[in-house]
Amino acid sequence: MFVGNLVVKDIKFYDEDIFKLVLGKTDEIGEIKCGQFFNFKPDTVDGMILRRPISVGWQDENSITFYIKKVGKGTAWLANRKAGDTIDVMGPLGNGFNVESARGKNALMIGGGIGVAPLIELGKNLREAGASELIYSIGFNDSPYGRSKIDSITGKSFIYSRLSNDFLSGLPTDNLVEIVKSEKIDVIYTCGPDAMMEAIVKRISEEKLDVDVQVSLEERMGCGFGVCLCCSKIVKPQNSPYEHTVCVCKEGPVFSGKEVYGYE
Ligand SMILES: Cc1cc2nc3c(=O)[nH]c(=O)nc-3n(C[C@H](O)[C@H](O)[C@H](O)COP(=O)(O)OP(=O)(O)OC[C@H]3O[C@@H](n4cnc5c(N)ncnc54)[C@H](O)[C@@H]3O)c2cc1C
Ligand code: FES
């Protein structure tokens, strides 16, 4: 795991609160899997001790891009960085999405808000892993971001937003069953509000559709690598009558939707 300073290469705002932060990559970081995250250390002068977890939104040979929503002190500190500044980061952390599940299969990625971020890097990885069909169904309350990258991955994306008539109105889950059936979807990857992800898993279960759903959880975190236990969550593994506690940062953030929400 890398712990150290990375240089800000670029920072771009989509609106007042949503921005993209591009950091230079170094060889010491090693392989980064889609769905993994980095823990950012804001300046402690302002009393911020805990690091802030942010998913990898995109990576290339020389840089890592993070899509961030300004919600509090830590993300506001990140929003104030300038090209050339350095930021103390730790990562990559956690277990990413299982891209092998989609090899030769049809995958649907459903994202809400800032939860779309890890699905952008995921789509690129699914394409490289040989997924047959890739579809995005994504919704934004703030400005949509990452659209050129999504367009470079697939021509099939449903984008929901109330901001302009250029987008669909409604929720990215509105046509879930129709898409799954008409596009013969085998795997769903989702990240976003908990209620959205649970609704997806519940509907797939109610409709008895044979679809693997992988959910990426956003739990409050401390250390980010399995020591403080502040990100524990109770899940129910399939084929077992017993619930057990998982550490979201280390064993996740990606889990089977059925395990997390308890639907058969
Ligand atoms: C695995 C993972 C990936 C994430 N990826 C992204 C991403 O790509 N882009 C993005 O904008 N946000 C992401 N988040 C949410 C992001 O970590 C929080 O919005 C951020 O920590 C808020 O910090 P703050 O100081 O601005 O807000 P404050 O509310 O002031 O934070 C106070 C404390 O609560 C924690 N906290 C607050 N909200 C969250 C949250 N939603 N999840 C976890 N901890 C929280 C903070 O880390 C901090 O310790 C992710 C969270 C997790 C767990
Ligand atoms: S954040 Fe410390 S154990 Fe997960």
GROMACS .gro file of C-alpha atoms and ligand atoms in nm:
model
  321
    1MET     CA    1   0.000   0.000   0.000
    2PHE     CA    2   0.131   0.343  -0.095
    3VAL     CA    3   0.136   0.619   0.168
    4GLY     CA    4   0.277   0.952   0.060
    5ASN     CA    5   0.231   1.269  -0.137
    6LEU     CA    6   0.096   1.287  -0.489
    7VAL     CA    7   0.104   1.599  -0.706
    8VAL     CA    8  -0.217   1.766  -0.826
    9LYS     CA    9  -0.201   1.773  -1.206
   10ASP     CA   10  -0.542   1.926  -1.268
   11ILE     CA   11  -0.861   2.029  -1.092
   12LYS     CA   12  -1.181   2.107  -1.279
   13PHE     CA   13  -1.525   2.208  -1.152
   14TYR     CA   14  -1.848   2.088  -1.315
   15ASP     CA   15  -2.050   2.314  -1.084
   16GLU     CA   16  -1.998   2.472  -0.741
   17ASP     CA   17  -1.979   2.138  -0.561
   18ILE     CA   18  -1.874   1.867  -0.808
   19PHE     CA   19  -1.516   1.857  -0.924
   20LYS     CA   20  -1.256   1.633  -1.075
   21LEU     CA   21  -0.914   1.604  -0.912
   22VAL     CA   22  -0.634   1.455  -1.120
   23LEU     CA   23  -0.325   1.335  -0.933
   24GLY     CA   24   0.004   1.223  -1.083
   25LYS     CA   25   0.070   0.850  -1.051
   26THR     CA   26   0.398   0.705  -0.930
   27ASP     CA   27   0.540   0.354  -0.983
   28GLU     CA   28   0.529   0.286  -0.607
   29ILE     CA   29   0.148   0.278  -0.618
   30GLY     CA   30   0.140  -0.046  -0.816
   31GLU     CA   31  -0.178  -0.197  -0.955
   32ILE     CA   32  -0.508  -0.021  -0.888
   33LYS     CA   33  -0.825  -0.226  -0.933
   34CYS     CA   34  -1.153  -0.065  -1.030
   35GLY     CA   35  -1.373  -0.013  -0.724
   36GLN     CA   36  -1.075   0.050  -0.496
   37PHE     CA   37  -1.036   0.380  -0.314
   38PHE     CA   38  -0.770   0.610  -0.172
   39ASN     CA   39  -0.780   0.771   0.172
   40PHE     CA   40  -0.699   1.143   0.152
   41LYS     CA   41  -0.548   1.334   0.440
   42PRO     CA   42  -0.667   1.694   0.451
   43ASP     CA   43  -0.450   1.952   0.624
   44THR     CA   44  -0.462   1.878   0.999
   45VAL     CA   45  -0.417   2.245   1.097
   46ASP     CA   46  -0.796   2.266   1.084
   47GLY     CA   47  -0.841   1.976   1.326
   48MET     CA   48  -0.908   1.709   1.062
   49ILE     CA   49  -0.750   1.389   1.182
   50LEU     CA   50  -0.937   1.125   0.984
   51ARG     CA   51  -0.861   1.060   0.622
   52ARG     CA   52  -1.141   1.089   0.363
   53PRO     CA   53  -1.211   0.787   0.138
   54ILE     CA   54  -1.254   0.864  -0.233
   55SER     CA   55  -1.301   0.607  -0.513
   56VAL     CA   56  -1.078   0.585  -0.815
   57GLY     CA   57  -1.284   0.735  -1.099
   58TRP     CA   58  -1.038   0.679  -1.381
   59GLN     CA   59  -0.672   0.597  -1.427
   60ASP     CA   60  -0.421   0.596  -1.706
   61GLU     CA   61  -0.047   0.538  -1.717
   62ASN     CA   62   0.042   0.870  -1.554
   63SER     CA   63  -0.255   0.986  -1.354
   64ILE     CA   64  -0.549   0.896  -1.131
   65THR     CA   65  -0.875   1.090  -1.154
   66PHE     CA   66  -1.116   1.130  -0.863
   67TYR     CA   67  -1.467   1.275  -0.898
   68ILE     CA   68  -1.559   1.447  -0.574
   69LYS     CA   69  -1.861   1.615  -0.421
   70LYS     CA   70  -1.794   1.894  -0.174
   71VAL     CA   71  -2.000   1.807   0.135
   72GLY     CA   72  -1.794   1.911   0.438
   73LYS     CA   73  -1.457   2.035   0.561
   74GLY     CA   74  -1.243   1.758   0.411
   75THR     CA   75  -1.385   1.768   0.061
   76ALA     CA   76  -1.386   2.152   0.072
   77TRP     CA   77  -1.013   2.136   0.152
   78LEU     CA   78  -0.961   1.910  -0.148
   79ALA     CA   79  -1.164   2.149  -0.366
   80ASN     CA   80  -0.921   2.429  -0.277
   81ARG     CA   81  -0.612   2.252  -0.409
   82LYS     CA   82  -0.433   2.392  -0.711
   83ALA     CA   83  -0.223   2.228  -0.983
   84GLY     CA   84   0.127   2.170  -0.842
   85ASP     CA   85   0.008   2.122  -0.480
   86THR     CA   86   0.073   1.789  -0.311
   87ILE     CA   87  -0.181   1.577  -0.120
   88ASP     CA   88  -0.105   1.303   0.132
   89VAL     CA   89  -0.286   0.986   0.019
   90MET     CA   90  -0.298   0.623   0.126
   91GLY     CA   91  -0.401   0.348  -0.115
   92PRO     CA   92  -0.520   0.174  -0.314
   93LEU     CA   93  -0.750   0.030  -0.047
   94GLY     CA   94  -1.027  -0.230  -0.037
   95ASN     CA   95  -1.139  -0.493  -0.281
   96GLY     CA   96  -1.270  -0.378  -0.614
   97PHE     CA   97  -1.545  -0.503  -0.844
   98ASN     CA   98  -1.526  -0.855  -0.984
   99VAL     CA   99  -1.486  -0.782  -1.355
  100GLU     CA  100  -1.447  -1.150  -1.442
  101SER     CA  101  -1.820  -1.197  -1.369
  102ALA     CA  102  -1.892  -1.001  -1.689
  103ARG     CA  103  -1.648  -1.170  -1.929
  104GLY     CA  104  -1.848  -1.264  -2.241
  105LYS     CA  105  -2.164  -1.139  -2.069
  106ASN     CA  106  -2.391  -0.835  -2.065
  107ALA     CA  107  -2.342  -0.587  -1.784
  108LEU     CA  108  -2.556  -0.299  -1.657
  109MET     CA  109  -2.399  -0.028  -1.441
  110ILE     CA  110  -2.642   0.173  -1.229
  111GLY     CA  111  -2.512   0.478  -1.046
  112GLY     CA  112  -2.654   0.765  -0.846
  113GLY     CA  113  -2.482   1.099  -0.785
  114ILE     CA  114  -2.120   1.079  -0.680
  115GLY     CA  115  -2.164   0.698  -0.681
  116VAL     CA  116  -2.127   0.708  -1.059
  117ALA     CA  117  -1.754   0.780  -1.011
  118PRO     CA  118  -1.620   0.423  -0.961
  119LEU     CA  119  -1.847   0.294  -1.239
  120ILE     CA  120  -1.656   0.500  -1.496
  121GLU     CA  121  -1.325   0.321  -1.435
  122LEU     CA  122  -1.524  -0.004  -1.400
  123GLY     CA  123  -1.674   0.031  -1.749
  124LYS     CA  124  -1.328   0.066  -1.905
  125ASN     CA  125  -1.211  -0.246  -1.717
  126LEU     CA  126  -1.519  -0.445  -1.820
  127ARG     CA  127  -1.457  -0.353  -2.182
  128GLU     CA  128  -1.095  -0.469  -2.152
  129ALA     CA  129  -1.205  -0.791  -1.974
  130GLY     CA  130  -1.428  -0.882  -2.269
  131ALA     CA  131  -1.780  -0.797  -2.154
  132SER     CA  132  -2.020  -0.835  -2.449
  133GLU     CA  133  -2.259  -0.550  -2.384
  134LEU     CA  134  -2.216  -0.253  -2.151
  135ILE     CA  135  -2.499  -0.023  -2.049
  136TYR     CA  136  -2.502   0.268  -1.806
  137SER     CA  137  -2.814   0.390  -1.629
  138ILE     CA  138  -2.705   0.683  -1.415
  139GLY     CA  139  -2.871   0.972  -1.237
  140PHE     CA  140  -2.749   1.308  -1.111
  141ASN     CA  141  -2.895   1.578  -0.888
  142ASP     CA  142  -2.584   1.790  -0.948
  143SER     CA  143  -2.402   1.837  -1.278
  144PRO     CA  144  -2.333   1.516  -1.470
  145TYR     CA  145  -1.959   1.444  -1.483
  146GLY     CA  146  -1.736   1.197  -1.668
  147ARG     CA  147  -1.961   1.193  -1.973
  148SER     CA  148  -1.689   1.193  -2.240
  149LYS     CA  149  -1.526   0.895  -2.070
  150ILE     CA  150  -1.858   0.710  -2.051
  151ASP     CA  151  -1.917   0.783  -2.421
  152SER     CA  152  -1.574   0.638  -2.499
  153ILE     CA  153  -1.677   0.314  -2.325
  154THR     CA  154  -2.023   0.257  -2.469
  155GLY     CA  155  -2.282   0.417  -2.690
  156LYS     CA  156  -2.555   0.285  -2.463
  157SER     CA  157  -2.613   0.513  -2.167
  158PHE     CA  158  -2.931   0.640  -2.004
  159ILE     CA  159  -2.859   0.964  -1.817
  160TYR     CA  160  -3.119   1.102  -1.577
  161SER     CA  161  -3.110   1.459  -1.447
  162ARG     CA  162  -3.356   1.734  -1.365
  163LEU     CA  163  -3.102   2.000  -1.467
  164SER     CA  164  -3.188   2.011  -1.836
  165ASN     CA  165  -3.420   1.863  -2.097
  166ASP     CA  166  -3.116   1.704  -2.261
  167PHE     CA  167  -3.143   1.432  -1.998
  168LEU     CA  168  -3.407   1.178  -1.908
  169SER     CA  169  -3.644   1.256  -1.623
  170GLY     CA  170  -3.693   1.005  -1.346
  171LEU     CA  171  -3.459   0.767  -1.170
  172PRO     CA  172  -3.188   0.542  -1.312
  173THR     CA  173  -3.378   0.243  -1.170
  174ASP     CA  174  -3.709   0.328  -1.342
  175ASN     CA  175  -3.652   0.092  -1.636
  176LEU     CA  176  -3.452  -0.169  -1.446
  177VAL     CA  177  -3.659  -0.477  -1.527
  178GLU     CA  178  -3.720  -0.374  -1.888
  179ILE     CA  179  -3.348  -0.323  -1.951
  180VAL     CA  180  -3.250  -0.646  -1.777
  181LYS     CA  181  -3.498  -0.846  -1.984
  182SER     CA  182  -3.457  -0.676  -2.322
  183GLU     CA  183  -3.077  -0.657  -2.306
  184LYS     CA  184  -3.037  -1.000  -2.144
  185ILE     CA  185  -2.831  -0.857  -1.857
  186ASP     CA  186  -2.623  -1.108  -1.660
  187VAL     CA  187  -2.449  -0.877  -1.411
  188ILE     CA  188  -2.540  -0.547  -1.246
  189TYR     CA  189  -2.280  -0.325  -1.082
  190THR     CA  190  -2.413  -0.044  -0.868
  191CYS     CA  191  -2.293   0.241  -0.649
  192GLY     CA  192  -2.493   0.525  -0.502
  193PRO     CA  193  -2.751   0.587  -0.231
  194ASP     CA  194  -2.818   0.285  -0.012
  195ALA     CA  195  -3.194   0.300  -0.085
  196MET     CA  196  -3.126   0.286  -0.460
  197MET     CA  197  -2.899  -0.017  -0.430
  198GLU     CA  198  -3.141  -0.201  -0.201
  199ALA     CA  199  -3.430  -0.128  -0.440
  200ILE     CA  200  -3.230  -0.284  -0.725
  201VAL     CA  201  -3.150  -0.600  -0.530
  202LYS     CA  202  -3.510  -0.628  -0.405
  203ARG     CA  203  -3.662  -0.588  -0.754
  204ILE     CA  204  -3.424  -0.842  -0.910
  205SER     CA  205  -3.517  -1.086  -0.634
  206GLU     CA  206  -3.893  -1.022  -0.663
  207GLU     CA  207  -3.880  -1.074  -1.038
  208LYS     CA  208  -3.671  -1.389  -0.984
  209LEU     CA  209  -3.418  -1.269  -1.242
  210ASP     CA  210  -3.093  -1.463  -1.260
  211VAL     CA  211  -2.864  -1.161  -1.227
  212ASP     CA  212  -2.555  -1.119  -1.011
  213VAL     CA  213  -2.570  -0.777  -0.838
  214GLN     CA  214  -2.248  -0.627  -0.700
  215VAL     CA  215  -2.295  -0.325  -0.472
  216SER     CA  216  -2.029  -0.077  -0.363
  217LEU     CA  217  -2.098   0.053  -0.012
  218GLU     CA  218  -2.018   0.397   0.124
  219GLU     CA  219  -1.972   0.342   0.496
  220ARG     CA  220  -1.826   0.597   0.738
  221MET     CA  221  -1.458   0.509   0.773
  222GLY     CA  222  -1.166   0.574   1.003
  223CYS     CA  223  -0.840   0.398   0.925
  224GLY     CA  224  -0.948   0.256   0.587
  225PHE     CA  225  -0.751  -0.067   0.620
  226GLY     CA  226  -0.928  -0.286   0.877
  227VAL     CA  227  -0.788  -0.178   1.213
  228CYS     CA  228  -1.035   0.059   1.381
  229LEU     CA  229  -1.354  -0.141   1.304
  230CYS     CA  230  -1.557   0.176   1.260
  231CYS     CA  231  -1.685   0.063   0.918
  232SER     CA  232  -1.835  -0.268   1.030
  233LYS     CA  233  -2.162  -0.381   0.874
  234ILE     CA  234  -2.381  -0.685   0.939
  235VAL     CA  235  -2.444  -0.898   0.630
  236LYS     CA  236  -2.604  -1.236   0.571
  237PRO     CA  237  -2.401  -1.464   0.344
  238GLN     CA  238  -2.603  -1.677   0.107
  239ASN     CA  239  -2.621  -2.047   0.194
  240SER     CA  240  -2.586  -1.963   0.562
  241PRO     CA  241  -2.856  -1.899   0.824
  242TYR     CA  242  -2.621  -1.674   1.021
  243GLU     CA  243  -2.548  -1.306   0.988
  244HIS     CA  244  -2.193  -1.189   1.036
  245THR     CA  245  -2.004  -0.863   1.055
  246VAL     CA  246  -1.779  -0.744   0.775
  247CYS     CA  247  -1.525  -0.467   0.761
  248VAL     CA  248  -1.637  -0.256   0.464
  249CYS     CA  249  -1.298  -0.093   0.404
  250LYS     CA  250  -1.100  -0.418   0.393
  251GLU     CA  251  -1.348  -0.684   0.278
  252GLY     CA  252  -1.537  -0.437   0.056
  253PRO     CA  253  -1.641  -0.180  -0.038
  254VAL     CA  254  -1.785  -0.415  -0.305
  255PHE     CA  255  -2.013  -0.697  -0.187
  256SER     CA  256  -2.282  -0.924  -0.324
  257GLY     CA  257  -2.609  -0.730  -0.311
  258LYS     CA  258  -2.794  -1.036  -0.182
  259GLU     CA  259  -2.553  -1.070   0.111
  260VAL     CA  260  -2.585  -0.704   0.208
  261TYR     CA  261  -2.961  -0.665   0.176
  262GLY     CA  262  -3.063  -1.022   0.259
  263TYR     CA  263  -3.279  -1.105  -0.046
  264GLU     CA  264  -3.269  -1.456  -0.191
  265LIG     C1  265  -1.536   0.358  -0.016
  265LIG     C2  266  -1.584   0.500  -0.030
  265LIG     C3  267  -1.568   0.564  -0.151
  265LIG     C4  268  -1.610   0.697  -0.166
  265LIG     N1  269  -1.593   0.757  -0.287
  265LIG     C5  270  -1.626   0.886  -0.303
  265LIG     C6  271  -1.604   0.951  -0.428
  265LIG     O1  272  -1.554   0.893  -0.525
  265LIG     N2  273  -1.636   1.082  -0.436
  265LIG     C7  274  -1.689   1.152  -0.329
  265LIG     O2  275  -1.717   1.271  -0.344
  265LIG     N3  276  -1.715   1.091  -0.213
  265LIG     C8  277  -1.683   0.960  -0.197
  265LIG     N4  278  -1.706   0.899  -0.076
  265LIG     C9  279  -1.768   0.978   0.032
  265LIG    C10  280  -1.660   1.067   0.096
  265LIG     O3  281  -1.569   0.985   0.166
  265LIG    C11  282  -1.725   1.165   0.193
  265LIG     O4  283  -1.813   1.251   0.125
  265LIG    C12  284  -1.616   1.247   0.264
  265LIG     O5  285  -1.543   1.165   0.350
  265LIG    C13  286  -1.679   1.361   0.341
  265LIG     O6  287  -1.579   1.428   0.412
  265LIG     P1  288  -1.597   1.581   0.457
  265LIG     O7  289  -1.492   1.612   0.555
  265LIG     O8  290  -1.609   1.669   0.337
  265LIG     O9  291  -1.742   1.579   0.521
  265LIG     P2  292  -1.782   1.573   0.675
  265LIG    O10  293  -1.927   1.540   0.678
  265LIG    O11  294  -1.735   1.695   0.744
  265LIG    O12  295  -1.700   1.449   0.727
  265LIG    C14  296  -1.695   1.417   0.863
  265LIG    C15  297  -1.647   1.274   0.876
  265LIG    O13  298  -1.744   1.184   0.825
  265LIG    C16  299  -1.691   1.105   0.719
  265LIG     N5  300  -1.790   1.097   0.613
  265LIG    C17  301  -1.882   1.192   0.581
  265LIG     N6  302  -1.958   1.150   0.479
  265LIG    C18  303  -1.914   1.026   0.446
  265LIG    C19  304  -1.952   0.929   0.350
  265LIG     N7  305  -2.052   0.951   0.264
  265LIG     N8  306  -1.883   0.813   0.343
  265LIG    C20  307  -1.782   0.791   0.428
  265LIG     N9  308  -1.741   0.876   0.524
  265LIG    C21  309  -1.806   0.992   0.532
  265LIG    C22  310  -1.568   1.180   0.673
  265LIG    O14  311  -1.471   1.091   0.613
  265LIG    C23  312  -1.518   1.244   0.802
  265LIG    O15  313  -1.444   1.151   0.875
  265LIG    C24  314  -1.669   0.767  -0.058
  265LIG    C25  315  -1.686   0.701   0.065
  265LIG    C26  316  -1.645   0.569   0.078
  265LIG    C27  317  -1.662   0.499   0.208
  266FES     S1  318  -1.223   0.210   0.852
  266FES    FE1  319  -1.106   0.125   1.010
  266FES     S2  320  -1.162  -0.081   1.002
  266FES    FE2  321  -1.262   0.003   0.830
   0.00000   0.00000   0.00000
